[in-house]
PDB file of C-alpha atoms and ligand atoms in Angstrom:
ATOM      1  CA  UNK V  15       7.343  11.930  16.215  1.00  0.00           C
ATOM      2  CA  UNK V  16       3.519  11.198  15.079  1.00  0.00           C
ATOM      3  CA  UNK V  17       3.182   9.012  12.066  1.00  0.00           C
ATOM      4  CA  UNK V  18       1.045   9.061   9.404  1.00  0.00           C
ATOM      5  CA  UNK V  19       0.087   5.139   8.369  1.00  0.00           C
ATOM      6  CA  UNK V  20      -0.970   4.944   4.460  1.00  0.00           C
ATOM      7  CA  UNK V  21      -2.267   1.998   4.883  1.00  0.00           C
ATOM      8  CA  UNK V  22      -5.556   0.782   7.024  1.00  0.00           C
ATOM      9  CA  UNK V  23      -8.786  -0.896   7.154  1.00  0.00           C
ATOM     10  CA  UNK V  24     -11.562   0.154   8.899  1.00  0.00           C
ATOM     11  CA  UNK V  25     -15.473  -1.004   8.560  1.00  0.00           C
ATOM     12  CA  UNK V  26     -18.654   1.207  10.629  1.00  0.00           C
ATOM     13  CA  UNK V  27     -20.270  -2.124   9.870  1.00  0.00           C
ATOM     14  CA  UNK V  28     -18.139  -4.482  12.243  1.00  0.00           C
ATOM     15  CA  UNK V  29     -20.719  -5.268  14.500  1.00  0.00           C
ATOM     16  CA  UNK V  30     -22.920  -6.438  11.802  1.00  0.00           C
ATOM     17  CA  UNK V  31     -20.048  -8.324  10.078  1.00  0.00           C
ATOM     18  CA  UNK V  32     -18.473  -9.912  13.319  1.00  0.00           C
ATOM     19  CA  UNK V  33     -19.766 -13.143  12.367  1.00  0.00           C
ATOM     20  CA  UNK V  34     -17.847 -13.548   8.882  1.00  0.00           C
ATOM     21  CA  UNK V  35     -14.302 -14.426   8.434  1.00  0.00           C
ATOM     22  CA  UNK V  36     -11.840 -11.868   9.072  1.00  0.00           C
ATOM     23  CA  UNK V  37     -13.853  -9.146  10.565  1.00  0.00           C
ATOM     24  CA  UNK V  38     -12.502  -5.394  10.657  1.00  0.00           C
ATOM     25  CA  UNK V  39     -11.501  -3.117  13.394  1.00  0.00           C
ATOM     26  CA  UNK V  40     -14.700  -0.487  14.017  1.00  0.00           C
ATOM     27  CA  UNK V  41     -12.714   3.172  13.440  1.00  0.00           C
ATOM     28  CA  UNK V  42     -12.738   3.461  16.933  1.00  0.00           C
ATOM     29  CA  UNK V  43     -10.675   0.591  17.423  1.00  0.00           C
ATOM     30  CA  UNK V  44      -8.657   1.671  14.759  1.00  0.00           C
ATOM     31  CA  UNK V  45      -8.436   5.149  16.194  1.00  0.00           C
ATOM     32  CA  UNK V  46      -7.356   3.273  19.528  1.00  0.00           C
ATOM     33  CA  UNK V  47      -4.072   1.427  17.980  1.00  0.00           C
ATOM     34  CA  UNK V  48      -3.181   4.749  16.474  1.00  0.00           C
ATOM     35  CA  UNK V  49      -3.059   6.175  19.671  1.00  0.00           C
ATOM     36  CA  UNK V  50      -1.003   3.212  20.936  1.00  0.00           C
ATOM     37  CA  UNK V  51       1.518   3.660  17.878  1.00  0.00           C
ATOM     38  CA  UNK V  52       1.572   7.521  18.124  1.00  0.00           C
ATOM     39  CA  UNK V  53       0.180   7.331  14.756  1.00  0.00           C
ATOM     40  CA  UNK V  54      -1.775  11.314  13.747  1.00  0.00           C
ATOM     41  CA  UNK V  55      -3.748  10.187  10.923  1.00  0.00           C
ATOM     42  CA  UNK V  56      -3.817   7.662   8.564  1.00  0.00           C
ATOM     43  CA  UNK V  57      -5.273   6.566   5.595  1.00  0.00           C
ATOM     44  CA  UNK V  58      -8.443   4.129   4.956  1.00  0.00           C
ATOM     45  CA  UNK V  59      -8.511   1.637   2.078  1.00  0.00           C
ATOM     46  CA  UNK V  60     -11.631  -0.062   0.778  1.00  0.00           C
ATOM     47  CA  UNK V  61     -11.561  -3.591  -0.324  1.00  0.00           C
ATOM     48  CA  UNK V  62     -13.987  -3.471  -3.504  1.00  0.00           C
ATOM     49  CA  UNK V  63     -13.096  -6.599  -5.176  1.00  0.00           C
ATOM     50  CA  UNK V  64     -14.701  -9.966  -3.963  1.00  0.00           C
ATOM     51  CA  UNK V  65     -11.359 -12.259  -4.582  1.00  0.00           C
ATOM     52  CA  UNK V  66     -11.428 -14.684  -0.834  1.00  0.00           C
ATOM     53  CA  UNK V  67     -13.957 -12.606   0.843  1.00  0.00           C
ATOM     54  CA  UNK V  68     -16.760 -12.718   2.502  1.00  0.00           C
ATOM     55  CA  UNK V  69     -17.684  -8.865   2.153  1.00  0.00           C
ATOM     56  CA  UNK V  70     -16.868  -6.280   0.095  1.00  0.00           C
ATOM     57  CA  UNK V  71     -16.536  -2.313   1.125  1.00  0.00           C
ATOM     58  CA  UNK V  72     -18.362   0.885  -0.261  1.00  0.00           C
ATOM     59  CA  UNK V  73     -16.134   3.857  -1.021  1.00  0.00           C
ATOM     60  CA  UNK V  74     -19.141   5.922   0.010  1.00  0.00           C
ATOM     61  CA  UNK V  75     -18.343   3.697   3.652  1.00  0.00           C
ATOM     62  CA  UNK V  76     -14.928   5.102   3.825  1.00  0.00           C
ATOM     63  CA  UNK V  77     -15.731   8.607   2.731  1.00  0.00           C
ATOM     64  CA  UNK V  78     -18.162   8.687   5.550  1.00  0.00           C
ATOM     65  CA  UNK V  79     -15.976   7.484   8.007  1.00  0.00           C
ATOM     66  CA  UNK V  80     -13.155  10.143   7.145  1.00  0.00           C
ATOM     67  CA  UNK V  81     -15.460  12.509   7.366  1.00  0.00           C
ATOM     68  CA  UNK V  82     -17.213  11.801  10.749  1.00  0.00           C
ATOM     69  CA  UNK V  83     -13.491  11.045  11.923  1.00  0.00           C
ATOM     70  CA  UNK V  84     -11.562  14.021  10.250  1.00  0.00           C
ATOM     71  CA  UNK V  85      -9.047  14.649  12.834  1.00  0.00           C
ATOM     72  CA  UNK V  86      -7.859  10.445  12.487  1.00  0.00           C
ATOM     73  CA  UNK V  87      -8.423   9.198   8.969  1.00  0.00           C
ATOM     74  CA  UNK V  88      -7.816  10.241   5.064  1.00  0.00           C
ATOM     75  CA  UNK V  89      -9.248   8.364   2.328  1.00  0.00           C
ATOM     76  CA  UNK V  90      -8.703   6.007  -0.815  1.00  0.00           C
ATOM     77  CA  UNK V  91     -11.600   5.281  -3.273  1.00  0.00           C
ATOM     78  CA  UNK V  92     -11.061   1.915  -5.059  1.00  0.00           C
ATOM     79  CA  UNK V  93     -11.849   1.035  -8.597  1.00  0.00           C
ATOM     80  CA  UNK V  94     -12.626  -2.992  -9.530  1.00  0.00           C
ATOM     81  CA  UNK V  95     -10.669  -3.170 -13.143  1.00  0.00           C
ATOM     82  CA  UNK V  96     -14.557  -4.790 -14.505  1.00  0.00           C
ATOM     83  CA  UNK V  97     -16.369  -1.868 -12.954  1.00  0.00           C
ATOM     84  CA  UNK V  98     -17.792   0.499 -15.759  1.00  0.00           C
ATOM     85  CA  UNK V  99     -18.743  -1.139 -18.652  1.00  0.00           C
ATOM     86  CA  UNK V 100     -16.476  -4.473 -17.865  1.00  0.00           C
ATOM     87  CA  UNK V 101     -13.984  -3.281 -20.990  1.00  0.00           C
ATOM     88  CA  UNK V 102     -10.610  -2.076 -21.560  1.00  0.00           C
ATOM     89  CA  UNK V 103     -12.643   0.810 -23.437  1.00  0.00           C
ATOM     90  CA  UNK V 104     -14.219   1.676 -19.581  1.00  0.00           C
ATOM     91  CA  UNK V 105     -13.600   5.154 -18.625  1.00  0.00           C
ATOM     92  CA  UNK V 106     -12.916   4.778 -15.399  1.00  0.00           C
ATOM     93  CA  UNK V 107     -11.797   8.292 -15.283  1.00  0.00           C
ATOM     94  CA  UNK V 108     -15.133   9.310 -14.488  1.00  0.00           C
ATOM     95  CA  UNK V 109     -15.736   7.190 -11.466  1.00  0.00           C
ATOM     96  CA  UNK V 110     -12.061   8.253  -9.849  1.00  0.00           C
ATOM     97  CA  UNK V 111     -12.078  11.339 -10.629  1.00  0.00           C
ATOM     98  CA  UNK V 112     -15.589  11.863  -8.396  1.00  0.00           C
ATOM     99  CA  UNK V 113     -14.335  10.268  -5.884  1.00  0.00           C
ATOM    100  CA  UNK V 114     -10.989  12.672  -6.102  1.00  0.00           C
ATOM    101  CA  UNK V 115     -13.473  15.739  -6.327  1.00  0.00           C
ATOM    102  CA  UNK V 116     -15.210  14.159  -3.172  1.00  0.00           C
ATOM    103  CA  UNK V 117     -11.729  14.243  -1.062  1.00  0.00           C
ATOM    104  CA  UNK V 118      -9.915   9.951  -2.286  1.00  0.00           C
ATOM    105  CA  UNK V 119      -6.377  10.945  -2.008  1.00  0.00           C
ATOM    106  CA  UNK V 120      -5.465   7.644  -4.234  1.00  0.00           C
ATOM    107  CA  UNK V 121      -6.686   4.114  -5.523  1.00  0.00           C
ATOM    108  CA  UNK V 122      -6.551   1.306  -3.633  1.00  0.00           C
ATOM    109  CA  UNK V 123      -5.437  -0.982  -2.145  1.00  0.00           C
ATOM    110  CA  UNK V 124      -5.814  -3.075  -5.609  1.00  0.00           C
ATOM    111  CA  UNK V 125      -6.530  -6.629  -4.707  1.00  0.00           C
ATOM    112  CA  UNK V 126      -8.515  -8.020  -7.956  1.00  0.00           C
ATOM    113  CA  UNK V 127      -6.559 -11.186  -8.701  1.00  0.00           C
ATOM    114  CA  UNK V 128      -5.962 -10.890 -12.129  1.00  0.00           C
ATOM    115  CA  UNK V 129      -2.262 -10.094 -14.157  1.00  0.00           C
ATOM    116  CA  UNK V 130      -0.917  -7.095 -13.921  1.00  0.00           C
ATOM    117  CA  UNK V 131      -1.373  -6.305 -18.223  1.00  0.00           C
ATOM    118  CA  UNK V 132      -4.666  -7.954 -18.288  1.00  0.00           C
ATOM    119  CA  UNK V 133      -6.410  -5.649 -20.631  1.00  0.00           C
ATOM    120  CA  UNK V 134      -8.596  -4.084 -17.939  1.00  0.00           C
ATOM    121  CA  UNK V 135      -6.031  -3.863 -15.600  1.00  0.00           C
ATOM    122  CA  UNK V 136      -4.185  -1.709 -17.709  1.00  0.00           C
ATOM    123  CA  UNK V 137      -7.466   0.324 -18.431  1.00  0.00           C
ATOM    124  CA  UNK V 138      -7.454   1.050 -14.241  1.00  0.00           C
ATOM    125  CA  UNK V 139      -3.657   2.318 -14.557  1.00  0.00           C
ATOM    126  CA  UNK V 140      -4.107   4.427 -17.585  1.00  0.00           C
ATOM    127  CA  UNK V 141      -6.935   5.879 -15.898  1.00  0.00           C
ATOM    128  CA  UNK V 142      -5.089   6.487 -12.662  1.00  0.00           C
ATOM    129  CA  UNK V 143      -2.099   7.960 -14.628  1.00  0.00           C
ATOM    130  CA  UNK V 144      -4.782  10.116 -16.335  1.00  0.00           C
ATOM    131  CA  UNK V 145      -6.625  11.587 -13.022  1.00  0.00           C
ATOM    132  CA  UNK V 146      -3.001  12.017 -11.438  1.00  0.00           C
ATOM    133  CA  UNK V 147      -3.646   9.573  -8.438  1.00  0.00           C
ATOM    134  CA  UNK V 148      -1.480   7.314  -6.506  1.00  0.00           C
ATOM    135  CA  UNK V 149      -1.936   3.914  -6.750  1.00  0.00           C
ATOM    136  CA  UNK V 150      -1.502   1.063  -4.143  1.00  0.00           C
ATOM    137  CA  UNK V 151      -1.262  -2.584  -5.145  1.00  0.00           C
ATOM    138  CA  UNK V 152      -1.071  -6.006  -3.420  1.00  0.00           C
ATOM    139  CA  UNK V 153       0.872  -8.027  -5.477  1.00  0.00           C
ATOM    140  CA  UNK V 154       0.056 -11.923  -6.141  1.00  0.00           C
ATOM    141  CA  UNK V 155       1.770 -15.074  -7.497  1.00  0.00           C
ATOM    142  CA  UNK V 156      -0.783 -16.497  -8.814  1.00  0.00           C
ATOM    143  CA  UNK V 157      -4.364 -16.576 -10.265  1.00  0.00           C
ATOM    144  CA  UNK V 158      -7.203 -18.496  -7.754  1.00  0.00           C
ATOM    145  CA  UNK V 159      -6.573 -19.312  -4.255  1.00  0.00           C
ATOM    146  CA  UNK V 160      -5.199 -15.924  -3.227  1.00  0.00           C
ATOM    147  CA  UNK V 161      -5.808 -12.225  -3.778  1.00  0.00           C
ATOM    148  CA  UNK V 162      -4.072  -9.551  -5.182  1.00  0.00           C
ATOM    149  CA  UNK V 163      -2.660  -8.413  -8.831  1.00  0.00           C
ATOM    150  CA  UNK V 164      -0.496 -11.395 -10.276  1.00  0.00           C
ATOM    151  CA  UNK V 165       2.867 -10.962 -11.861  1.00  0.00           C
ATOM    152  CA  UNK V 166       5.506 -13.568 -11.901  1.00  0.00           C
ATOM    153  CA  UNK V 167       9.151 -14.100 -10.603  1.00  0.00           C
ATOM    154  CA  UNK V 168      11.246 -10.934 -11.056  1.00  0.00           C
ATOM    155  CA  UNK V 169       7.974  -8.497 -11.650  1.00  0.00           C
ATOM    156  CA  UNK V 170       8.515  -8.526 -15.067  1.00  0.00           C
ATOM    157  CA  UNK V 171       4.916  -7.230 -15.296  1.00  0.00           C
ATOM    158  CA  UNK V 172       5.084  -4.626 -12.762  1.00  0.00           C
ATOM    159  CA  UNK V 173       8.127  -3.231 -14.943  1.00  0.00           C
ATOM    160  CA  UNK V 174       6.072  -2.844 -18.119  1.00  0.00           C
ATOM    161  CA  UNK V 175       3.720  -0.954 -16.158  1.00  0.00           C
ATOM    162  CA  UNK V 176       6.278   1.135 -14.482  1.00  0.00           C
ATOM    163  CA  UNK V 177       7.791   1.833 -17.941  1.00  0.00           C
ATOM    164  CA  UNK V 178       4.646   2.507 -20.461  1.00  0.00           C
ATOM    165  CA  UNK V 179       2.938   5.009 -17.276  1.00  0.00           C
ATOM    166  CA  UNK V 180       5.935   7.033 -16.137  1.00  0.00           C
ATOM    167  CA  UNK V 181       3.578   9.493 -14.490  1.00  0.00           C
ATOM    168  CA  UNK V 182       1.700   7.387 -12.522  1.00  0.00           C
ATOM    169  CA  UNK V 183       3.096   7.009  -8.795  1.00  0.00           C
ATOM    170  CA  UNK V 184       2.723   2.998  -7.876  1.00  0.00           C
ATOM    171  CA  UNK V 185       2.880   2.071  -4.392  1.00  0.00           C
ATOM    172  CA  UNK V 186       3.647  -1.740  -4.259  1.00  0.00           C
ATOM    173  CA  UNK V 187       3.236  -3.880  -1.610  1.00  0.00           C
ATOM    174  CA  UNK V 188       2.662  -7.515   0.087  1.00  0.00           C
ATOM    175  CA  UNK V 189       4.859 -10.311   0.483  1.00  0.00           C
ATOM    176  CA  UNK V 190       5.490 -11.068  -3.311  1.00  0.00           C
ATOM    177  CA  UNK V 191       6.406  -7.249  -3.891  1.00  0.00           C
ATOM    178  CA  UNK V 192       8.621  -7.302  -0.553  1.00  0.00           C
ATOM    179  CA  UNK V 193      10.038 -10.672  -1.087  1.00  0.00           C
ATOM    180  CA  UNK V 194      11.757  -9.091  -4.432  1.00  0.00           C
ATOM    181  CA  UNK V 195      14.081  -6.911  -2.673  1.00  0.00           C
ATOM    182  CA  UNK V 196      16.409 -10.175  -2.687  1.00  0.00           C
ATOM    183  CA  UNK V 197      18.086 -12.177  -4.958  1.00  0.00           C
ATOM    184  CA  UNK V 198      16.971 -15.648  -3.462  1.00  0.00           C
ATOM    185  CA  UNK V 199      13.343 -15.191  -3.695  1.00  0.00           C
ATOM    186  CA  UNK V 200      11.713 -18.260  -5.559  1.00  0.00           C
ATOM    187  CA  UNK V 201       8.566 -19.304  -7.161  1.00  0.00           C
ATOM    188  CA  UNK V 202       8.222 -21.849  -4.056  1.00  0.00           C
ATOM    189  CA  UNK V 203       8.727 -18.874  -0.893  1.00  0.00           C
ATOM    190  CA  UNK V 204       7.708 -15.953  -2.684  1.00  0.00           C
ATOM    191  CA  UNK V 205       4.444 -15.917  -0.940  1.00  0.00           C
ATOM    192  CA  UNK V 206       6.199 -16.055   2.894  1.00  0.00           C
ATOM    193  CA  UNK V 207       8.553 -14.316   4.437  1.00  0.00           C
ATOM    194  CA  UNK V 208      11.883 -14.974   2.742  1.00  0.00           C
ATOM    195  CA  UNK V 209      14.601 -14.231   5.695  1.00  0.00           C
ATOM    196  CA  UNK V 210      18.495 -14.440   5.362  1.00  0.00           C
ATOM    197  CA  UNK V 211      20.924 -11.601   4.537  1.00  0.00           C
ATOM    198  CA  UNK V 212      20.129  -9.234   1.420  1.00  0.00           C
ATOM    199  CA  UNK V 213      21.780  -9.197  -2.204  1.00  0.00           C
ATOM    200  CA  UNK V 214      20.557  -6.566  -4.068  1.00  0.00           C
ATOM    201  CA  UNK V 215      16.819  -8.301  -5.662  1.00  0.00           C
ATOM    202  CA  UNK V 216      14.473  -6.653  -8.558  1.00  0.00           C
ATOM    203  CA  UNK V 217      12.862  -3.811  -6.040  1.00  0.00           C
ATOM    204  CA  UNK V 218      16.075  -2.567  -5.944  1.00  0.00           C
ATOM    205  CA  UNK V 219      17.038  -2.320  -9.670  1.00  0.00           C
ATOM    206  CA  UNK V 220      13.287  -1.314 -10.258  1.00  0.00           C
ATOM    207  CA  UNK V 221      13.646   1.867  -7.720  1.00  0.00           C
ATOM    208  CA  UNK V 222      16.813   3.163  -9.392  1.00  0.00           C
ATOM    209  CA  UNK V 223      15.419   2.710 -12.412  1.00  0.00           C
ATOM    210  CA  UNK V 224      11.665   4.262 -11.899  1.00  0.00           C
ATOM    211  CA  UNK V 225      11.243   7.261 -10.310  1.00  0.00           C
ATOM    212  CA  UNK V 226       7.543   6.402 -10.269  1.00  0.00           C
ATOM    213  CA  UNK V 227       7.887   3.452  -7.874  1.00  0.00           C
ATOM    214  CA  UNK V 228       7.345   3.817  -4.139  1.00  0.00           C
ATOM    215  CA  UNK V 229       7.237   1.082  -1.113  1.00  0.00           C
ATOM    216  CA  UNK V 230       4.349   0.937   1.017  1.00  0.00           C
ATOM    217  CA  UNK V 231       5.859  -0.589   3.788  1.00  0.00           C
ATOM    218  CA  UNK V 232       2.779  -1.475   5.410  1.00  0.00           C
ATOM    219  CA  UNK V 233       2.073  -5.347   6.860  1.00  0.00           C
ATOM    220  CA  UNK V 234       4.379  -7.820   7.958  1.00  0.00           C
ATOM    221  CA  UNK V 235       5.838  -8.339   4.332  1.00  0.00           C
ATOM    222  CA  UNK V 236       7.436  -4.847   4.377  1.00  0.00           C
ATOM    223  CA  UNK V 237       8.853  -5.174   8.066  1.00  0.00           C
ATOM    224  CA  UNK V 238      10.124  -8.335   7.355  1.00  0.00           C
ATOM    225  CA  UNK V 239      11.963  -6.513   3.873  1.00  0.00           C
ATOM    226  CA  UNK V 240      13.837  -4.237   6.434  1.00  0.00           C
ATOM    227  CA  UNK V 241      14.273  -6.365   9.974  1.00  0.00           C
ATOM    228  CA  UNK V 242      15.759  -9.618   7.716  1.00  0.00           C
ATOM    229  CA  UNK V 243      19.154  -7.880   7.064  1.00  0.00           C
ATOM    230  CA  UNK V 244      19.814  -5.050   8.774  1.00  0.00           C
ATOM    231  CA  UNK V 245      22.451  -3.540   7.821  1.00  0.00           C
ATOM    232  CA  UNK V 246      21.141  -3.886   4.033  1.00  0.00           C
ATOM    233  CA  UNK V 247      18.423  -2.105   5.084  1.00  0.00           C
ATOM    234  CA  UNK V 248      19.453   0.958   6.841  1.00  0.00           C
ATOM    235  CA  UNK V 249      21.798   1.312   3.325  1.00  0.00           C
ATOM    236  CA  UNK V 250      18.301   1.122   1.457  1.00  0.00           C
ATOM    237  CA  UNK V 251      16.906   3.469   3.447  1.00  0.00           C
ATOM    238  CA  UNK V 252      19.848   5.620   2.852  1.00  0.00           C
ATOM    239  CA  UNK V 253      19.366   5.635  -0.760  1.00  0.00           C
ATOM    240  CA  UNK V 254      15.196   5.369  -1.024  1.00  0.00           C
ATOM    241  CA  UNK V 255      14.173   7.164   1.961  1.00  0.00           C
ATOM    242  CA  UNK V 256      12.175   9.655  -0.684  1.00  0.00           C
ATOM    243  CA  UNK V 257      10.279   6.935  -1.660  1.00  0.00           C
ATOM    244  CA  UNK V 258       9.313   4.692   0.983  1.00  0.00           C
ATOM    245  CA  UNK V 259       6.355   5.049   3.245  1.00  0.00           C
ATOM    246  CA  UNK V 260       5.397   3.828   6.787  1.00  0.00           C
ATOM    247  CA  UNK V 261       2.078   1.744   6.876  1.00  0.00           C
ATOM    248  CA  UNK V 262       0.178  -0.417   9.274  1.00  0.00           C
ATOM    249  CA  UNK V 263      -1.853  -2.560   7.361  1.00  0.00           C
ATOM    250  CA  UNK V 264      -3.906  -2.479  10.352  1.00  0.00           C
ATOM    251  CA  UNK V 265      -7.317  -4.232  10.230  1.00  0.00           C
ATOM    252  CA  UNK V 266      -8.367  -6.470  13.194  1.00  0.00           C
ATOM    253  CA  UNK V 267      -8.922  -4.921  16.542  1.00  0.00           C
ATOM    254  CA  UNK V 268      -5.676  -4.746  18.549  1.00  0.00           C
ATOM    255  CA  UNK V 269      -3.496  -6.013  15.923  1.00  0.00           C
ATOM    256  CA  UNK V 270       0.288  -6.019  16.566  1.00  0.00           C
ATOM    257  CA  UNK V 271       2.601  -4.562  14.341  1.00  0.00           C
ATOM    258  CA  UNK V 272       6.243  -4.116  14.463  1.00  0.00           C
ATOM    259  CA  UNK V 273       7.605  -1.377  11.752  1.00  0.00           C
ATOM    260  CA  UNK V 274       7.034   1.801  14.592  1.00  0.00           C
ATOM    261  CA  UNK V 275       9.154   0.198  17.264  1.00  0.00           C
ATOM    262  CA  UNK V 276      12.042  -0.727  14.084  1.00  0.00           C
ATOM    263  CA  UNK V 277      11.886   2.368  12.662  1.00  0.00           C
ATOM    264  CA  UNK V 278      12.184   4.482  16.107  1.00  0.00           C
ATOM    265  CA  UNK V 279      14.873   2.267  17.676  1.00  0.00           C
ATOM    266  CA  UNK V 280      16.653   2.634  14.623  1.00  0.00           C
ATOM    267  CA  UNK V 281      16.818   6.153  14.434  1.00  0.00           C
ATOM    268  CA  UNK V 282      17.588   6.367  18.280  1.00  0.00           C
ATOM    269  CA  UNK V 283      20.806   4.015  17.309  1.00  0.00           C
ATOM    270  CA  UNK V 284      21.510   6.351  14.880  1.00  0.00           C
ATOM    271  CA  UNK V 285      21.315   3.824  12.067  1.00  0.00           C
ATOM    272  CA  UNK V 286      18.747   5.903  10.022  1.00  0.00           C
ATOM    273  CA  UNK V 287      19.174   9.710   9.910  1.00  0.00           C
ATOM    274  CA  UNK V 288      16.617  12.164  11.337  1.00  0.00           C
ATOM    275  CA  UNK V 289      15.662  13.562   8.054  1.00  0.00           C
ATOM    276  CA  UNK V 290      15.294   9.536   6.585  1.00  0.00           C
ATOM    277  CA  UNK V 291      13.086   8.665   9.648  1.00  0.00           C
ATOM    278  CA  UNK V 292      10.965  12.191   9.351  1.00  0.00           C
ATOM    279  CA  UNK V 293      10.593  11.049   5.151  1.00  0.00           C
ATOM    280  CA  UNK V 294       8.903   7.842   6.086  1.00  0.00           C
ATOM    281  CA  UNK V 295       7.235   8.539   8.816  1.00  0.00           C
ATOM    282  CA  UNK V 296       5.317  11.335   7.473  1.00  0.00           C
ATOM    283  CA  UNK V 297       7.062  13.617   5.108  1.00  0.00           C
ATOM    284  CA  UNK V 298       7.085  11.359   2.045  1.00  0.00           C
ATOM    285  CA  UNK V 299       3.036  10.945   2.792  1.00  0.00           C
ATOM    286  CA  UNK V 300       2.406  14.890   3.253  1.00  0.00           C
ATOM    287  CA  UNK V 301       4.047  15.295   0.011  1.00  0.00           C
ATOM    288  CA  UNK V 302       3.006  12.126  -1.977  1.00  0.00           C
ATOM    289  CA  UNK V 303      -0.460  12.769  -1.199  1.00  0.00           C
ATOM    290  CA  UNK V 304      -0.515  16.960  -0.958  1.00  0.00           C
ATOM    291  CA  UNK V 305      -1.731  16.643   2.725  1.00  0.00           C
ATOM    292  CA  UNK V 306      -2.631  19.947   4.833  1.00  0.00           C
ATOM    293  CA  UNK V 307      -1.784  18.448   8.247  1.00  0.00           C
TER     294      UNK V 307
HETATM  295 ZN1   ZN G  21      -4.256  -3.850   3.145  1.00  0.00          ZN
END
């Protein structure tokens, strides 16, 4: 069945920005994977904060693209937590809910490396929570020499969040989201790829527990989650498949990624059940996101 990916990047400048570090696909070459992964549509994420980069995106650049491209791509708009005024008083209602008016089906994917309850991070969720928008974060260890929002061992943070907006629908992602789903994650392999059979880790207890939480399950970080311990996983799917969403994290030209050919060998085995598989794939997405596809 097509898929619908939450999860890209995509620049109409990668010509002009082949010559920096980690240049993006060009939406045609996007467009071209999708057609190798049977992916329908998928969504585009801006990168608005500067944390290790060497070029930041417009969400004006992806609204254009998903526009020119409307059969191939939604959109997210992206909100820096200092953009506004540079306060926790910012209302950075105003600025998401234009782009929402324009067509941004959510915010993301968050990558400003600063804690989770930093005062203006908190000022981005409540504003989220406020404009009803989906938000997607990539979650760090640390502060400097990496990029994404920082919480430590056990997401302690991402619970207080999950608690104080219970209307706000959190996508998390990235290794140190993914790596959670375990018991033997530690401070020194939370950034890789922990392997070795499951025990039920703080994603787990966290998804029972919030109904807002979802699992982007984009990148190698959430393929890793699921291939590690199989049998774990097709029992998580069993009980989360409402919640968790198939991604790419697509964003060099021809980039491999392995989730499809899991997920679709899995159902053929019979290990994940058709209406499970049809949830992540798409269904979960369509509804998440009120798609008309
Ligand atoms: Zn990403």
């Amino acid at each position: 069945m097509k898929k619908i990916d939450v999860h890209a990047h995509t620049s109409m400048w990668s010509d002009a920005i082949s010559g920096l570090k980690a240049p993006m696909a060009s939406p045609d070459q996007l467009k071209e994977n999708y057609k190798n992964l049977d992916i329908e549509k998928g969504f585009i994420l801006p990168i608005v904060s500067p944390d290790c980069r060497g070029y930041v995106q417009s969400n004006e650049e992806m609204e254009y693209i998903a526009t020119t491209h409307p059969d191939s791509f939604f959109w997210f708009c992206n909100v820096d937590p200092r953009m506004g005024d540079n306060t926790n008083q910012s209302d950075l209602s105003e600025i998401i809910n234009y782009y929402k008016q324009r067509g941004a089906k959510g915010v993301g994917e968050v990558t400003a490396n600063m804690y989770i309850d930093d005062p203006l991070m908190d000022n981005l969720f409540y504003h989220c929570s406020l404009c009803n928008m989906p938000v997607t974060i990539h979650m760090a260890s640390k502060k400097y020499g990496g990029y994404g929002i920082v919480d430590d061992l056990g997401l302690p943070k991402l619970e207080k969040l999950l608690k104080k907006y219970p209307e706000l629908k959190v996508l998390g992602h990235s290794q140190c989201f993914w790596n959670e789903i375990g018991d033997n994650v530690t401070e020194e392999n939370r950034d890789g790829y922990v392997k070795g059979k499951v025990t039920e880790g703080t994603v787990v207890r966290l998804l029972r527990q919030y109904p807002n939480l979802y699992c982007d399950l984009s990148a190698t970080s959430g393929y890793n989650a699921l291939s590690r311990d199989e049998d774990f996983a097709y029992k998580f799917i069993e009980e989360f498949g409402d919640r968790l969403l198939y991604g790419t994290d697509l964003y060099y030209p021809q980039q491999e990624t392995f989730l499809a050919d899991w997920l679709d060998k899995s159902y053929e085995n019979g290990c994940i059940t058709k209406e499970n598989y049809e949830k992540i794939c798409r269904e979960n997405a369509i509804k998440l996101f009120n798609l008309s596809i």
